[in-house]
Structures are given as structure tokens and as C-alpha cells.
Amino acid sequence: MPIQTLDKDVDAAEVVSILRRDGAVIVKNLVDDTVVDAVRAELRPELDAQGLASESNFNGSLTNRISKVLAVAPSAAAIVDHDMVVDVANEILLPHCANYHIGSMTAIEILPGEGAQALHRDDTPFPIDHAGMELQIGVMWSLEDFTEENGGTRVVLGSHRFLRAWHLPHLDSWESAVMPKGSALFYLGSMWHGGGANRSNAPRMGLINVYSLGWLRQESNQYLNHPPEVAARFSPRLRALLGYTPHGKGDDQCGSYRGDCPAWVAEPPVPAWGGNRGGYVGTAEDVKAQAGV
Ligand SMILES: O=C(O)CCC(=O)C(=O)O
């Protein structure tokens, strides 16, 4: 069975329902080429300079990766903070936390000749299996057409139903995410997946963002990848997604600073979830001027 693929004007509720049923779903052409081309151009110098620094058995030796995505590619804000992503993440994660944040954000360029990445779950850093509670959702964006030949992400549909202590998936039962440039593959953190082998003669570039329950430690340190002066360039909602907001209130709060939100990100206040159209809002100076600091 191929991964179910929906058009971009679909309701978030339908995306959520298929995600819960299959563990993964594609929404086609969710951002247009202008955004994708800007992100690709901004990522290019850092991919070339640092992309192979995280080479490993798991990451591969012919795969460029970078984690400080927004620091080098501010246009990626439109993707990381996309309304459809927030609408879907609200449904999957908010039943289990007061707010959620980005656990990792990685631009991944699989070069020709790279082999397939090991299939894995994204939630393995956290030693909890709690029926009905997803710890994370992932969204892989195709920054060019994904095909089976160029290494489109492999997913094992239905594998989110496996208890990690008991089941391994059939390692030959995966499907490739075949999707045009600007599409999004949504998948649950408990679902087995991995990069494909690139048997084509061109690179395959994607941006994979994982959103996790707000009381979990972020897998990749967003405060170092996106320090305050970088985070200040983005919308309040995106700053909150980067982790610049506490989880919970009062005595139940985690991540507080001077008793509450870090002042420089709290003004203008972090809005109610779902209310903000997000995106790149200007330089640090613009943000400070708006906030009157
Ligand atoms: O590159 C891909 O398609 C998937 C990568 C992935 O799942 C990972 O690195 O954790």
C-alpha cells in the first residue's frame, strides 16, 4: 500500500486521521517553489562548508546535514512554523502537554551513491512507551522532487502500532515517500522510517523537523543552534517553538527564566497557540523596537 497522498487544501483533521491510522501521510505542494528555492539557496553555503561534519554510520558518509537551519536559512521559517504543521501537531501533542517545541531541525542532502539509512524511530532517546501518547511528530519537507531512486524517505506504514520492546518491523516492508518539491511527509515519532539510498545522479535535499512534547528535553539543542539574537528575528510563535517559552504555569512550570518567560522573547507576549500566522518578522533590532526594549 503506498503512502496516502493528499492535496494541499485538505483539512488538518483529515491529515490527523490518516496519520493516526497509518503512521504517515503526505500533503503535496504545501509550499510553493519561491519559498523552497529561497531556502535551498540559503542552505547551500553551510551545507557545502559543514554538511559532512556529522558523518557517522547512522548519518551516512555521503549525506550533508546541518542543524542550525534558521540561523543560516531564515526563509525556512515559513516551513518550520507552517500553519498546517501547527494544526496537526496541536491535535497529536497538545493532549499530552501544555505546549510543544522543536526537538530537532535538520537539513539533509543525500548525495548520489549514498546507501539506505537504517530504519529507526525518532522517539528512541526517550525510554517511555505509553499507549495512546505520541512523544513527537516529524515532518519531512521535500526541497526537490523525492523519488524512490533518489532516496525519498522510507516508511513502514502501521509500525507506530508496534511496542518498541517487543516488535521490530519487517525490514523489507517499507514504502518510499514519492512527492513533488514543496510537499510534506507527516509521520508519528513512533513510526519506523529512514532515508533511502540515492541511486540517481543528483542530490536529494530535504528539511526534517521534529516537534516534541514540551516537557521532554529537546534532542538537538535549539538554544545553541538558534541563540537569542537569532531567535529574536522570528515570530513569537516560532520563538516559542524553538523553546523560548516555559512549559506550563506556576509551580508546574519547566524552563522558567527570572520567574517567567525570558523578557526579551515575552514582549510582545507569546500568543495563544494557533493564532499567529508566523514567519520571519525582521531583524533583532526590528523586534526590539516593536517590543519597546
Ligand atoms: O533523510 C531522510 O529521508 C530521513 C532521515 C532521518 O530519518 C533521520 O536522519 O533521522
Short mmCIF file of C-alpha atoms and ligand atoms in Angstrom, two decimals:
data_model
loop_
_atom_site.label_atom_id
_atom_site.label_comp_id
_atom_site.label_asym_id
_atom_site.label_seq_id
_atom_site.Cartn_x
_atom_site.Cartn_y
_atom_site.Cartn_z
CA MET A 1 0.00 0.00 0.00
CA PRO A 2 1.56 3.38 -0.96
CA ILE A 3 1.65 6.29 1.50
CA GLN A 4 -1.65 8.15 1.26
CA THR A 5 -1.16 11.48 -0.50
CA LEU A 6 -3.46 14.47 -0.06
CA ASP A 7 -3.80 17.80 -1.85
CA LYS A 8 -2.70 20.99 -0.11
CA ASP A 9 -6.23 22.32 0.52
CA VAL A 10 -7.09 19.33 2.72
CA ASP A 11 -8.33 19.90 6.27
CA ALA A 12 -5.83 19.30 9.07
CA ALA A 13 -8.44 16.94 10.60
CA GLU A 14 -8.09 14.57 7.65
CA VAL A 15 -4.30 14.66 7.86
CA VAL A 16 -4.55 13.81 11.57
CA SER A 17 -6.97 10.96 11.00
CA ILE A 18 -4.76 9.27 8.37
CA LEU A 19 -1.65 9.93 10.46
CA ARG A 20 -3.24 8.16 13.42
CA ARG A 21 -4.34 5.26 11.23
CA ASP A 22 -1.24 4.70 9.04
CA GLY A 23 1.53 6.48 10.98
CA ALA A 24 2.39 8.66 7.95
CA VAL A 25 0.73 10.79 5.30
CA ILE A 26 1.91 13.14 2.53
CA VAL A 27 0.43 16.56 1.78
CA LYS A 28 1.50 17.63 -1.71
CA ASN A 29 2.80 21.08 -2.70
CA LEU A 30 2.21 22.68 0.69
CA VAL A 31 4.74 25.45 0.00
CA ASP A 32 5.49 26.98 -3.37
CA ASP A 33 8.73 26.97 -5.33
CA THR A 34 9.62 30.54 -4.32
CA VAL A 35 9.92 29.50 -0.67
CA VAL A 36 11.74 26.26 -1.47
CA ASP A 37 14.20 27.95 -3.81
CA ALA A 38 14.98 30.64 -1.23
CA VAL A 39 15.59 28.00 1.46
CA ARG A 40 17.79 25.92 -0.84
CA ALA A 41 19.91 28.94 -1.78
CA GLU A 42 20.32 29.99 1.87
CA LEU A 43 21.28 26.46 2.98
CA ARG A 44 23.81 25.92 0.20
CA PRO A 45 26.95 27.59 1.65
CA GLU A 46 26.57 25.90 5.07
CA LEU A 47 25.80 22.50 3.51
CA ASP A 48 28.98 22.81 1.45
CA ALA A 49 31.10 24.05 4.38
CA GLN A 50 29.82 21.88 7.26
CA GLY A 51 27.48 19.29 5.76
CA LEU A 52 29.73 16.26 6.20
CA ALA A 53 30.87 17.17 9.73
CA SER A 54 28.28 14.87 11.30
CA GLU A 55 29.27 11.85 9.23
CA SER A 56 28.57 8.57 11.07
CA ASN A 57 27.29 5.06 10.42
CA PHE A 58 23.77 6.28 11.08
CA ASN A 59 24.01 9.65 9.30
CA GLY A 60 25.96 8.26 6.35
CA SER A 61 29.20 9.38 4.74
CA LEU A 62 27.67 10.89 1.60
CA THR A 63 24.97 12.90 3.33
CA ASN A 64 25.22 16.60 4.13
CA ARG A 65 23.43 17.59 7.35
CA ILE A 66 23.05 20.84 9.24
CA SER A 67 21.04 21.60 12.37
CA LYS A 68 21.24 25.38 12.77
CA VAL A 69 18.77 25.70 9.94
CA LEU A 70 17.09 29.00 10.81
CA ALA A 71 20.40 30.64 11.61
CA VAL A 72 21.55 30.17 8.02
CA ALA A 73 18.19 29.92 6.21
CA PRO A 74 15.64 32.38 7.69
CA SER A 75 13.25 31.67 4.81
CA ALA A 76 12.75 28.20 6.35
CA ALA A 77 10.55 29.92 8.98
CA ALA A 78 7.63 29.58 6.55
CA ILE A 79 8.15 25.80 6.63
CA VAL A 80 9.07 25.16 10.27
CA ASP A 81 6.16 27.30 11.51
CA HIS A 82 3.66 26.34 8.78
CA ASP A 83 0.01 26.59 9.88
CA MET A 84 -0.79 23.05 8.69
CA VAL A 85 2.09 21.67 10.79
CA VAL A 86 0.90 23.57 13.86
CA ASP A 87 -2.72 22.47 13.32
CA VAL A 88 -1.66 18.81 13.07
CA ALA A 89 0.84 18.99 15.95
CA ASN A 90 -1.83 20.65 18.14
CA GLU A 91 -4.06 17.58 17.71
CA ILE A 92 -1.37 14.95 18.25
CA LEU A 93 0.70 16.57 21.00
CA LEU A 94 -1.44 19.04 22.99
CA PRO A 95 -3.49 16.31 24.71
CA HIS A 96 -0.23 15.40 26.49
CA CYS A 97 1.47 18.74 27.17
CA ALA A 98 0.76 22.45 27.70
CA ASN A 99 2.85 23.36 24.67
CA TYR A 100 5.35 21.61 22.44
CA HIS A 101 8.66 22.58 20.94
CA ILE A 102 11.09 21.64 18.20
CA GLY A 103 13.15 18.63 19.20
CA SER A 104 15.34 18.76 16.12
CA MET A 105 15.52 20.56 12.80
CA THR A 106 17.85 19.13 10.16
CA ALA A 107 18.53 19.90 6.54
CA ILE A 108 19.55 16.62 4.89
CA GLU A 109 21.09 16.33 1.46
CA ILE A 110 21.64 12.74 0.37
CA LEU A 111 24.31 12.67 -2.31
CA PRO A 112 24.41 10.19 -5.21
CA GLY A 113 25.89 6.85 -4.15
CA GLU A 114 24.76 7.06 -0.50
CA GLY A 115 23.28 3.82 0.84
CA ALA A 116 19.98 3.49 2.70
CA GLN A 117 19.90 4.74 6.28
CA ALA A 118 18.93 2.21 8.98
CA LEU A 119 15.22 2.19 9.70
CA HIS A 120 14.55 3.70 13.12
CA ARG A 121 12.03 5.51 15.33
CA ASP A 122 12.66 9.16 16.24
CA ASP A 123 11.45 8.72 19.83
CA THR A 124 14.14 6.25 20.95
CA PRO A 125 16.07 8.82 23.06
CA PHE A 126 13.11 8.74 25.46
CA PRO A 127 12.70 5.48 27.41
CA ILE A 128 8.90 5.58 27.57
CA ASP A 129 6.19 3.66 25.72
CA HIS A 130 2.82 4.92 26.81
CA ALA A 131 -0.13 3.60 24.83
CA GLY A 132 -2.00 6.41 23.10
CA MET A 133 0.63 9.07 23.79
CA GLU A 134 2.88 10.15 20.93
CA LEU A 135 6.01 11.91 22.15
CA GLN A 136 6.79 13.52 18.81
CA ILE A 137 5.70 14.12 15.27
CA GLY A 138 8.10 14.55 12.37
CA VAL A 139 7.63 16.44 9.13
CA MET A 140 9.97 15.82 6.21
CA TRP A 141 9.78 18.53 3.52
CA SER A 142 10.94 17.78 0.00
CA LEU A 143 13.20 20.62 -1.14
CA GLU A 144 13.18 18.93 -4.54
CA ASP A 145 11.13 16.10 -6.04
CA PHE A 146 11.51 12.95 -3.90
CA THR A 147 11.56 9.65 -5.81
CA GLU A 148 12.34 6.09 -4.85
CA GLU A 149 15.51 6.33 -6.95
CA ASN A 150 16.91 9.49 -5.31
CA GLY A 151 16.32 8.35 -1.72
CA GLY A 152 12.78 9.51 -0.83
CA THR A 153 12.27 8.81 2.90
CA ARG A 154 11.31 5.17 3.57
CA VAL A 155 8.45 4.49 5.99
CA VAL A 156 7.00 1.29 7.42
CA LEU A 157 3.28 2.04 7.41
CA GLY A 158 1.48 0.83 10.54
CA SER A 159 4.72 0.40 12.51
CA HIS A 160 3.60 3.08 15.02
CA ARG A 161 1.46 0.34 16.48
CA PHE A 162 4.49 -1.74 17.47
CA LEU A 163 5.56 -1.77 21.11
CA ARG A 164 9.24 -0.97 20.95
CA ALA A 165 10.26 -3.63 23.46
CA TRP A 166 8.54 -6.40 21.52
CA HIS A 167 8.38 -5.71 17.80
CA LEU A 168 10.78 -4.95 15.03
CA PRO A 169 9.29 -4.12 11.65
CA HIS A 170 9.79 -6.35 8.63
CA LEU A 171 12.79 -4.58 7.21
CA ASP A 172 11.68 -5.12 3.63
CA SER A 173 8.15 -3.79 4.07
CA TRP A 174 8.80 -0.07 3.61
CA GLU A 175 7.34 2.41 1.14
CA SER A 176 9.19 5.38 -0.33
CA ALA A 177 7.82 8.91 0.12
CA VAL A 178 7.44 9.91 -3.52
CA MET A 179 6.38 13.55 -3.57
CA PRO A 180 6.93 16.71 -5.58
CA LYS A 181 9.13 19.59 -4.40
CA GLY A 182 7.46 21.62 -1.60
CA SER A 183 5.49 18.67 -0.14
CA ALA A 184 5.40 17.45 3.45
CA LEU A 185 5.58 13.89 4.76
CA PHE A 186 3.99 13.86 8.24
CA TYR A 187 4.91 10.86 10.43
CA LEU A 188 4.50 9.90 14.07
CA GLY A 189 7.57 9.75 16.29
CA SER A 190 6.88 6.08 16.97
CA MET A 191 6.90 5.14 13.29
CA TRP A 192 9.84 3.29 11.74
CA HIS A 193 11.42 5.18 8.87
CA GLY A 194 14.80 6.15 7.36
CA GLY A 195 16.46 7.85 4.42
CA GLY A 196 16.57 5.93 1.14
CA ALA A 197 19.61 5.01 -0.94
CA ASN A 198 20.34 7.62 -3.59
CA ARG A 199 20.74 5.65 -6.82
CA SER A 200 20.22 8.72 -9.03
CA ASN A 201 22.90 11.05 -10.31
CA ALA A 202 21.67 14.14 -8.41
CA PRO A 203 21.44 15.06 -4.70
CA ARG A 204 18.18 14.76 -2.74
CA MET A 205 17.62 17.71 -0.39
CA GLY A 206 15.02 17.69 2.41
CA LEU A 207 14.30 19.50 5.66
CA ILE A 208 13.12 17.31 8.53
CA ASN A 209 11.62 18.90 11.64
CA VAL A 210 10.59 17.01 14.75
CA TYR A 211 8.13 18.55 17.24
CA SER A 212 8.10 17.06 20.72
CA LEU A 213 6.13 17.30 23.96
CA GLY A 214 7.16 20.45 25.81
CA TRP A 215 8.28 18.58 28.94
CA LEU A 216 10.80 16.46 27.03
CA ARG A 217 14.41 17.57 26.57
CA GLN A 218 15.00 18.76 23.00
CA GLU A 219 17.03 16.20 21.07
CA SER A 220 19.13 18.85 19.37
CA ASN A 221 19.98 21.94 21.43
CA GLN A 222 17.95 24.75 19.87
CA TYR A 223 19.35 27.44 22.22
CA LEU A 224 22.83 26.79 20.81
CA ASN A 225 21.64 26.25 17.22
CA HIS A 226 19.44 29.36 17.43
CA PRO A 227 20.73 31.64 20.21
CA PRO A 228 18.65 34.60 21.43
CA GLU A 229 19.90 37.08 18.82
CA VAL A 230 18.89 34.66 16.04
CA ALA A 231 15.57 33.64 17.63
CA ALA A 232 14.67 37.33 18.02
CA ARG A 233 14.34 37.62 14.23
CA PHE A 234 11.31 35.34 14.18
CA SER A 235 7.65 35.48 15.14
CA PRO A 236 6.55 34.88 18.74
CA ARG A 237 5.08 31.51 17.77
CA LEU A 238 8.31 30.38 16.15
CA ARG A 239 10.36 31.58 19.12
CA ALA A 240 8.08 29.54 21.35
CA LEU A 241 8.57 26.53 19.06
CA LEU A 242 12.34 26.95 19.40
CA GLY A 243 11.85 26.55 23.16
CA TYR A 244 11.96 30.20 24.23
CA THR A 245 8.88 29.85 26.38
CA PRO A 246 8.30 27.86 29.54
CA HIS A 247 6.19 24.74 29.67
CA GLY A 248 3.19 25.03 31.98
CA LYS A 249 2.39 27.60 34.63
CA GLY A 250 3.07 28.40 38.26
CA ASP A 251 4.57 25.60 40.32
CA ASP A 252 4.28 23.19 37.38
CA GLN A 253 6.48 25.29 35.13
CA CYS A 254 9.63 23.94 33.43
CA GLY A 255 12.10 26.17 31.64
CA SER A 256 11.32 29.37 33.53
CA TYR A 257 13.71 32.31 33.48
CA ARG A 258 13.54 35.13 36.01
CA GLY A 259 10.32 33.63 37.25
CA ASP A 260 8.55 33.53 33.91
CA CYS A 261 9.23 33.87 30.16
CA PRO A 262 12.57 35.34 29.15
CA ALA A 263 11.66 39.04 28.95
CA TRP A 264 13.15 39.62 25.55
CA VAL A 265 11.00 36.94 23.99
CA ALA A 266 7.92 37.59 26.10
CA GLU A 267 7.33 41.04 24.63
CA PRO A 268 5.26 41.05 22.54
CA PRO A 269 3.69 38.19 24.54
CA VAL A 270 3.69 34.69 23.15
CA PRO A 271 0.21 34.41 21.60
CA ALA A 272 -2.35 31.66 22.10
CA TRP A 273 -1.50 28.57 20.09
CA GLY A 274 -2.82 28.59 16.57
CA GLY A 275 -3.49 32.33 16.49
CA ASN A 276 -0.40 33.62 14.82
CA ARG A 277 0.39 33.44 11.12
CA GLY A 278 4.10 33.07 11.90
CA GLY A 279 7.09 33.66 9.69
CA TYR A 280 10.16 35.85 9.53
CA VAL A 281 9.39 39.15 11.21
CA GLY A 282 12.61 41.10 10.76
CA THR A 283 15.95 41.72 12.36
CA ALA A 284 16.67 41.63 16.08
CA GLU A 285 16.60 45.43 16.06
CA ASP A 286 13.11 45.47 14.44
CA VAL A 287 11.83 43.05 17.05
CA LYS A 288 13.31 45.03 19.94
CA ALA A 289 11.85 48.25 18.51
CA GLN A 290 8.40 46.63 18.25
CA ALA A 291 8.71 45.38 21.81
CA GLY A 292 9.98 48.77 23.05
CA VAL A 293 13.21 47.38 24.51
O1 LIG B 1 16.66 11.73 5.03
C1 LIG B 1 15.62 11.12 5.24
O2 LIG B 1 14.81 10.87 4.35
C2 LIG B 1 15.28 10.65 6.64
C3 LIG B 1 16.34 10.96 7.65
C4 LIG B 1 16.03 10.50 9.03
O3 LIG B 1 15.02 9.91 9.31
C5 LIG B 1 16.98 10.80 10.11
O4 LIG B 1 18.11 11.18 9.84
O5 LIG B 1 16.61 10.60 11.30
#
